[in-house]
Short mmCIF file of C-alpha atoms in Angstrom, two decimals:
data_model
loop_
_atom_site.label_atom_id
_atom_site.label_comp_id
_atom_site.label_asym_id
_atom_site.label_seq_id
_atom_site.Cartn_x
_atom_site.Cartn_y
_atom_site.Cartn_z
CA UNK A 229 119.45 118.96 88.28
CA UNK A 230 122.07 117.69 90.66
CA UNK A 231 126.24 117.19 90.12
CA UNK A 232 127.10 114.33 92.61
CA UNK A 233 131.12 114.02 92.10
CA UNK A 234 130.24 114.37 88.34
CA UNK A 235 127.30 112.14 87.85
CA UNK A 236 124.20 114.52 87.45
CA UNK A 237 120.88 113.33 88.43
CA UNK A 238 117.91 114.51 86.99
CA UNK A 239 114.03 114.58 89.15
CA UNK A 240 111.45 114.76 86.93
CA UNK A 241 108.05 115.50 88.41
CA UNK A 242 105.70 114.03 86.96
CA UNK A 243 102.38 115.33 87.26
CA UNK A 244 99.08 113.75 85.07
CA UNK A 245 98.66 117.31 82.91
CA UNK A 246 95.34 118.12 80.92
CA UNK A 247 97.03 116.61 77.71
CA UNK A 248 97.56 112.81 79.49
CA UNK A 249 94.08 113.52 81.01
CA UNK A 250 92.41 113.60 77.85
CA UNK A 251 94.49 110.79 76.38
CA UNK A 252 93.56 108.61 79.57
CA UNK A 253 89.66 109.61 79.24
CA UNK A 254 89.79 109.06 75.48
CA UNK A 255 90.98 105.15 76.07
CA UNK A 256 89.09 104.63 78.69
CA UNK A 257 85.75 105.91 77.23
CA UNK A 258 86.36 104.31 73.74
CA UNK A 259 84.44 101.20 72.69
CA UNK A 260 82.76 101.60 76.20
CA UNK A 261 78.91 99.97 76.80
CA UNK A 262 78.36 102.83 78.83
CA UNK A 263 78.78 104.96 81.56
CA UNK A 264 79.47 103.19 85.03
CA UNK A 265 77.81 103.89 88.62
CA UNK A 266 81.02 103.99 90.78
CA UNK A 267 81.43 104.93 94.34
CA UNK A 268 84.79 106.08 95.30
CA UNK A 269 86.20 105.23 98.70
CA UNK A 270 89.70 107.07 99.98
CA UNK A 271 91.18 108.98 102.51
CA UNK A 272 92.14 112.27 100.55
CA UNK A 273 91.23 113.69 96.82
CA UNK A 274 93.34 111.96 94.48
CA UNK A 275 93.94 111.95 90.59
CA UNK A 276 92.24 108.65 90.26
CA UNK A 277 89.16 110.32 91.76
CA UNK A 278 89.70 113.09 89.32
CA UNK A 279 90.66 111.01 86.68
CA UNK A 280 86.89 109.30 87.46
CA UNK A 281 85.19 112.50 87.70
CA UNK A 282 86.39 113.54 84.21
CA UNK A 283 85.64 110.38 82.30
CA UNK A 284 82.52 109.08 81.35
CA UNK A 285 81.78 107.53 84.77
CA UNK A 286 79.28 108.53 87.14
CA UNK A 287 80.19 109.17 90.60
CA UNK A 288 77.14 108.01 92.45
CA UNK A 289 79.32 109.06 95.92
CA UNK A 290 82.71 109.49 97.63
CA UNK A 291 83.45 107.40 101.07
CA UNK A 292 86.37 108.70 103.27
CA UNK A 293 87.85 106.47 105.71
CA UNK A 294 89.69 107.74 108.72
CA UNK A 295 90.84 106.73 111.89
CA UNK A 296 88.74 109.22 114.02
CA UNK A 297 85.42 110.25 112.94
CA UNK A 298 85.68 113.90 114.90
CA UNK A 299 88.68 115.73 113.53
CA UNK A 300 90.01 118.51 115.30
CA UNK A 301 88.06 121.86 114.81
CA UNK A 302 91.16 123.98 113.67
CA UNK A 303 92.12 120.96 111.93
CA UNK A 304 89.18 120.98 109.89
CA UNK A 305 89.28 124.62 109.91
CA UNK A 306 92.59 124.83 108.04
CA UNK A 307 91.63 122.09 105.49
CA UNK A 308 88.12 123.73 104.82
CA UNK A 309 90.09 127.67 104.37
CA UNK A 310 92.42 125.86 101.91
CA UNK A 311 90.16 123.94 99.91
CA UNK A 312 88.40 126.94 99.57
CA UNK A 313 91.84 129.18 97.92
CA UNK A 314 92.13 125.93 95.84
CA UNK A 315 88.38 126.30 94.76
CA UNK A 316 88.73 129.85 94.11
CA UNK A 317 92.22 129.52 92.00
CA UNK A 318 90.35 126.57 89.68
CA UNK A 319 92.80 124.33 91.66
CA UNK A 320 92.37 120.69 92.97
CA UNK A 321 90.87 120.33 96.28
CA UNK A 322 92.97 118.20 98.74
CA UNK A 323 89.84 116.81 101.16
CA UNK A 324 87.31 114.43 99.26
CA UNK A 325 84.43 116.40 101.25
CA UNK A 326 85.28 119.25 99.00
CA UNK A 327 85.08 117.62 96.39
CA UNK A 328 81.70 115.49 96.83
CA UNK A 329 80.41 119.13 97.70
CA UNK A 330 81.89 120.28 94.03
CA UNK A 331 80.47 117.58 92.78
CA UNK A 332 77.18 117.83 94.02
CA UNK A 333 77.29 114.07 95.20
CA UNK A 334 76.76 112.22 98.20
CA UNK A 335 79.54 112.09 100.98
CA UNK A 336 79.69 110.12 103.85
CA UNK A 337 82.94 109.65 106.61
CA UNK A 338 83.24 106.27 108.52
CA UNK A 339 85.95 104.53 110.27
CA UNK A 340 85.84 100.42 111.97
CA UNK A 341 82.69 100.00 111.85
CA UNK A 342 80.93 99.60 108.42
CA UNK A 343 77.32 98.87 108.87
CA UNK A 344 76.57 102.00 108.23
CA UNK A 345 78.86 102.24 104.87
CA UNK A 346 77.44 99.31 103.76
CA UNK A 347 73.75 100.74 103.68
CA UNK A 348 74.85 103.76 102.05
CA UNK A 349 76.54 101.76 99.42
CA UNK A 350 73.01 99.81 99.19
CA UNK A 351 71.19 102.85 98.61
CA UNK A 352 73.25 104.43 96.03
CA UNK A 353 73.10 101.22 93.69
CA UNK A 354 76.37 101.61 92.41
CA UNK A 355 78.32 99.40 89.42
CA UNK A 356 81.42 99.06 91.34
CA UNK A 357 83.40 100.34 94.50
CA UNK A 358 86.92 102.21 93.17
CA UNK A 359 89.16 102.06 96.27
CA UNK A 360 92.38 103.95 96.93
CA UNK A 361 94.26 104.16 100.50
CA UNK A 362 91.82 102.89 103.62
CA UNK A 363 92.80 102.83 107.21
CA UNK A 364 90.79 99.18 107.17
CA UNK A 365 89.94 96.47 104.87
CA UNK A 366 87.00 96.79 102.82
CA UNK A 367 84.62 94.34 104.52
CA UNK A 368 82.73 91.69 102.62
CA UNK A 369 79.00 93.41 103.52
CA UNK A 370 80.48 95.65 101.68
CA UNK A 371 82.41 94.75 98.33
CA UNK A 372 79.48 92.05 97.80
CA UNK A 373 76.55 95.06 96.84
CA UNK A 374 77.82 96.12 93.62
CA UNK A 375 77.69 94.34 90.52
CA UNK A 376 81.13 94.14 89.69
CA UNK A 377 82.10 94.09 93.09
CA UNK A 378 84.96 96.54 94.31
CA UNK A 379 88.81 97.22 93.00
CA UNK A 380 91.66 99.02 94.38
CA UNK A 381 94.52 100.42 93.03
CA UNK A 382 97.55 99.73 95.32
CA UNK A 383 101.04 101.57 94.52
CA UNK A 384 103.35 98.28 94.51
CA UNK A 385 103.70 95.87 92.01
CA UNK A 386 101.73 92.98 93.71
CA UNK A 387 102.36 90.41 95.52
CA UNK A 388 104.97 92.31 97.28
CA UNK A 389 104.68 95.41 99.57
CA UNK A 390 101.04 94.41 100.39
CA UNK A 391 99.75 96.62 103.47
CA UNK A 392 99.54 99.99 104.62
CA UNK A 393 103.05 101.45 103.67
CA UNK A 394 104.60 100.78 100.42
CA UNK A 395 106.19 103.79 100.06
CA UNK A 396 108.50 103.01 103.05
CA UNK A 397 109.60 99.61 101.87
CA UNK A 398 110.23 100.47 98.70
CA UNK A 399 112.54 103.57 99.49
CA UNK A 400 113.91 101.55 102.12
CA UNK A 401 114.75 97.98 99.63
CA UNK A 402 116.40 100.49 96.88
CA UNK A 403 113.48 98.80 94.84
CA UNK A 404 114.69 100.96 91.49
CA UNK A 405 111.78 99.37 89.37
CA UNK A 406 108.39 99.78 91.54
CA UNK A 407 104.70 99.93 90.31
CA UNK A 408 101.43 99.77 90.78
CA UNK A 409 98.45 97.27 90.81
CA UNK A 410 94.89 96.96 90.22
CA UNK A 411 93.02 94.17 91.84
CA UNK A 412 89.95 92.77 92.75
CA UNK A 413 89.43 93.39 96.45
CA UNK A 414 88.69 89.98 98.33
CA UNK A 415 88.74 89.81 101.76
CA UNK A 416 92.33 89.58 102.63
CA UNK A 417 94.75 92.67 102.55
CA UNK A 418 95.79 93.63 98.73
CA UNK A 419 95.23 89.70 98.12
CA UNK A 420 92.74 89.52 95.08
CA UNK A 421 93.24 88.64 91.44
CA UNK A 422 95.11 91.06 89.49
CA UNK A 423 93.75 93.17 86.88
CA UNK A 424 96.63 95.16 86.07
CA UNK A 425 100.28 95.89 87.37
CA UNK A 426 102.54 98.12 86.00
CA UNK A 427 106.65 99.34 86.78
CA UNK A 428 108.64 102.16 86.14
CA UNK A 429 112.15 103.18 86.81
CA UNK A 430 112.76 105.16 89.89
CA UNK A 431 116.06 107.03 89.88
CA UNK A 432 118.57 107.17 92.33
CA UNK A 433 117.30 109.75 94.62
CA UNK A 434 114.08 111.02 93.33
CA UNK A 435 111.97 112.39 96.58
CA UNK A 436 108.76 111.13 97.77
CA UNK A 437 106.58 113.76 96.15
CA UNK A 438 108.59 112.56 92.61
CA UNK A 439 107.81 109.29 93.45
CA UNK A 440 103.81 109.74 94.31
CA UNK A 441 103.37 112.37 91.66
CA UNK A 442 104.36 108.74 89.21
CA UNK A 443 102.26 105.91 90.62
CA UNK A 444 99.70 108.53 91.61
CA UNK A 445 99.54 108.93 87.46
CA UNK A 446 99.87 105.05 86.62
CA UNK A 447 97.14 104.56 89.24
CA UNK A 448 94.94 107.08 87.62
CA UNK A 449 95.79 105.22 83.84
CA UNK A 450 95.40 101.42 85.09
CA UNK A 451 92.11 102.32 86.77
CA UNK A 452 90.56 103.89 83.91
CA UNK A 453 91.39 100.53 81.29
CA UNK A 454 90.54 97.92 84.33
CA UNK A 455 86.93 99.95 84.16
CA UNK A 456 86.86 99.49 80.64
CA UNK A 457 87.71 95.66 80.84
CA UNK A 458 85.25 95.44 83.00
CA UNK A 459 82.45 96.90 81.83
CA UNK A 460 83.55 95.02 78.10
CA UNK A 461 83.98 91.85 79.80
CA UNK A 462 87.10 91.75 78.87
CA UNK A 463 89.60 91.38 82.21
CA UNK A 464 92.49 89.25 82.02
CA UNK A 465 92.41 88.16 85.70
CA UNK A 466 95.94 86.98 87.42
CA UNK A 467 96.25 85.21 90.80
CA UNK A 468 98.69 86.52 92.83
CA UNK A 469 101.46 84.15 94.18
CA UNK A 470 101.40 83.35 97.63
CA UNK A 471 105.52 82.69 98.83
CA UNK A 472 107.07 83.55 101.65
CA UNK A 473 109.47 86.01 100.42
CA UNK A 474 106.83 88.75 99.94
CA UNK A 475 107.69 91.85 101.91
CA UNK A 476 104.94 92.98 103.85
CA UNK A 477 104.39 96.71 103.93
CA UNK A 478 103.66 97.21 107.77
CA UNK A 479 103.20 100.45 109.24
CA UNK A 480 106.05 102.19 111.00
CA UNK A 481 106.22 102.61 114.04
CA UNK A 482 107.45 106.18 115.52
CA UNK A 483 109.87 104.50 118.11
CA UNK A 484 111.62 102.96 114.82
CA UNK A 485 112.45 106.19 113.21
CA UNK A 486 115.94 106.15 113.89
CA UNK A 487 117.03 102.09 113.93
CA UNK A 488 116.20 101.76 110.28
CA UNK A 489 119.79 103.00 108.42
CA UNK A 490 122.63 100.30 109.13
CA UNK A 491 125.64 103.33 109.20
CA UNK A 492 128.16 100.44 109.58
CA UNK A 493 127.00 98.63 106.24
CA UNK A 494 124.51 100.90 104.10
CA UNK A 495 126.37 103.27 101.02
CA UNK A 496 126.49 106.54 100.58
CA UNK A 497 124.16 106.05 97.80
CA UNK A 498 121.60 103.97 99.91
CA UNK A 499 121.47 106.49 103.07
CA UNK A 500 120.63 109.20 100.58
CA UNK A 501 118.24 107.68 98.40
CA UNK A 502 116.33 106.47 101.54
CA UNK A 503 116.31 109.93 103.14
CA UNK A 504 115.24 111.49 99.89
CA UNK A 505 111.83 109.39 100.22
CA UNK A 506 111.10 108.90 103.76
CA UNK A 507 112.60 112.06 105.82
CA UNK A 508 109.48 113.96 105.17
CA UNK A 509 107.43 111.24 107.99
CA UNK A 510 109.80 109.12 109.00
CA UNK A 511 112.81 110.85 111.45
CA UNK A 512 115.33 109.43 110.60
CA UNK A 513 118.11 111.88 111.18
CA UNK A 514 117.32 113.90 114.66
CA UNK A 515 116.90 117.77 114.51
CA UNK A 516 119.78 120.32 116.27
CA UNK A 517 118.66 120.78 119.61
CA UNK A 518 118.60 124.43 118.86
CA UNK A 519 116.53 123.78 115.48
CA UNK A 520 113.35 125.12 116.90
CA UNK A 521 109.55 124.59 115.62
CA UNK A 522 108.76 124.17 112.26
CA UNK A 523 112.38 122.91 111.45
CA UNK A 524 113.27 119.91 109.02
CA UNK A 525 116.24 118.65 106.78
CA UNK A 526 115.89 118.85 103.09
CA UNK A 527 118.79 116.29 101.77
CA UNK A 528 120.60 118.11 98.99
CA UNK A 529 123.25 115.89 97.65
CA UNK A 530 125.65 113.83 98.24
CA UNK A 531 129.58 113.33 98.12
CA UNK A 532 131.69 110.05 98.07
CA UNK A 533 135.34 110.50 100.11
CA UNK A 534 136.09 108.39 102.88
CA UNK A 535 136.35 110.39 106.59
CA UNK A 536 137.20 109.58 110.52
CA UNK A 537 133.97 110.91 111.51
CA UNK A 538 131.72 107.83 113.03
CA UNK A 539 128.75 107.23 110.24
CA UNK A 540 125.62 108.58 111.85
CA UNK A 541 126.35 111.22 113.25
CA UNK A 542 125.93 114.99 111.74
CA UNK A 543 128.45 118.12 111.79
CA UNK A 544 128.19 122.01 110.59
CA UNK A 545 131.27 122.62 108.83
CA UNK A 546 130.26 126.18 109.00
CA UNK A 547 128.57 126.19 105.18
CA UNK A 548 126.55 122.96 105.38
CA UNK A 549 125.57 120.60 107.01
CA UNK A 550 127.04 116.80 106.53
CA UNK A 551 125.89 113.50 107.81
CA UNK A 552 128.45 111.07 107.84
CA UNK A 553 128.39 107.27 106.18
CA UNK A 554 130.44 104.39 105.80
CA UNK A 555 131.91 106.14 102.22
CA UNK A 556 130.96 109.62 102.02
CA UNK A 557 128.76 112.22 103.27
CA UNK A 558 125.03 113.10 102.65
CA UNK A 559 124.82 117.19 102.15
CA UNK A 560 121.85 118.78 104.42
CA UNK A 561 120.06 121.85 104.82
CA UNK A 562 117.90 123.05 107.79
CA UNK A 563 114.94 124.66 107.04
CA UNK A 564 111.36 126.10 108.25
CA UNK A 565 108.09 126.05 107.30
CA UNK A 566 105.16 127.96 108.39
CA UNK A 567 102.69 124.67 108.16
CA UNK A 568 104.61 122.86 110.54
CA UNK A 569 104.66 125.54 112.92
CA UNK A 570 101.16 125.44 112.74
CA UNK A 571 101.11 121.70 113.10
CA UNK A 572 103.29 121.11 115.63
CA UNK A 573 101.10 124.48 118.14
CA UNK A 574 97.29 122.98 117.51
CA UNK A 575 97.38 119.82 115.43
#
């Protein structure tokens, strides 16, 4: 818990435990027909995948979608040795080629082109495509095979932050009430009729693993009971509205890093709560030139009183660091880590 000028702020992570598991499962797998053929299609293991694997649902396969087909060898090296710790500790495996090898179930990676998805998708007959985080829209070839066709869960409340980055926008609006959605997947970007959408409160400052550890669980509970509808025949669809003041969740570019923050109008309170869910990938605030490899900020606090230092920049008063606003000061830390060393000498 944090004291800001005597307002304390409490993070709570929240993380789907065995006891909301079970509770998710039991809903989900109540009243059901039975058991559905789903293929799963992401980028990395998720809770929605493991929130699948634990229901009643049969996985009939897991898709990954990348950018590159050929990933670096240490790359895959250093995900392979840590999925393997994971495995051994009974833990959750972060690549979804561990886990179709846990599994036992087919796995296949592809990236533009789809033909080849799209026969693999015809040979595993499944009910329905589950879809969560691609690096390109689901292609019509390809959401047509199944039965039910394909969903995908995407963490905003719908219409607004469709795209590739959500997370950004949201941090970057002060959006204090964000969500998620499940919706049918059509062939536009996050476009099709809604099955579910949800919000929560986000509090003033909560970090981006806070933040993902929450719609990562809503995802995994709004997938489950759109599966159910589904296989009931029971959905509720809703169109989404098309106006023009729909943010659209582009990807960042890494020449924009450091024009996003408007010093000369943004609070104290905005600078901080946009650094607490973005500085992790987005470089905002530039590194000591002395900071060395492996270095980042962790933002710590905050502090409202009014100073003749220009808002941007960042001093060592000798105990912290401070980066100046309009109205106060953000409090920093500089620290290391060992995986970005890593990342920043091979990856």
């Amino acid at each position: 818990m944090n004291s800001v000028f005597g307002i304390k702020l409490k993070y709570k992570l929240r993380k789907i435990n065995k006891y909301d598991l079970e509770k998710m499962i039991t809903y989900a797998n109540s009243n059901a027909n039975q058991a559905m053929k789903i293929i799963y299609i992401g980028t990395r293991n998720h809770p929605i995948l493991e929130a699948l694997i634990h229901s009643s649902h049969e996985i009939k396969g897991i898709a990954e979608s990348t950018l590159n087909k050929k990933a670096s060898v240490l790359k895959s090296l250093l995900f392979n040795a840590y999925d393997l710790l994971q495995s051994i500790k009974g833990k959750s495996v972060l690549q979804l080629s561990s886990q179709a090898k846990k599994q036992k179930v087919p796995y296949l990676v592809f990236s533009e082109e789809q033909k080849t998805l799209a026969n693999w998708v015809s040979s595993l007959k499944p009910d329905i495509i589950v879809v969560h985080s691609m690096y390109q829209l689901l292609k019509k070839d390809v959401f047509s095979i199944p039965k039910y066709g394909a969903i995908n869960y995407h963490p905003s409340l719908l219409p607004n932050y469709p795209g590739s980055s959500p997370d950004f926008w949201v941090y970057y609006n002060m959006d204090l009430n964000p969500g998620g959605t499940v919706h049918l997947i059509n062939d536009g970007e996050d476009t099709g009729e809604i099955i579910y959408a949800q919000s929560f409160p986000l509090e003033l400052g909560t970090s981006y693993n806070e933040y993902k550890a929450q719609y990562c669980e809503l995802g995994a509970e709004l997938v489950l009971k759109a599966l159910k509808d589904i296989e009931t025949d029971s959905m509720q669809l809703k169109k989404q509205i098309e106006t023009s003041e729909i943010t659209r969740a582009r990807r960042i570019k890494k020449e924009e890093h450091q024009s996003f923050i408007d010093w000369q109008t943004w609070s104290t309170e905005r600078v901080f709560h946009f650094l607490r869910g973005t500085l992790t990938y987005v470089k905002s605030v530039p590194l000591p030139k002395n900071a060395g490899s492996g270095s980042y900020w962790k933002v710590v606090s905050f502090i409202k009183e009014l100073s003749q230092n220009k808002p941007g920049t960042i001093k060592n008063n000798g105990k912290q660091y401070l980066l100046y606003c309009k109205d106060g000061a953000i409090i920093m830390e500089l620290k290391k880590s060992f995986s970005l060393v890593i990342k920043s000498l091979f990856l």
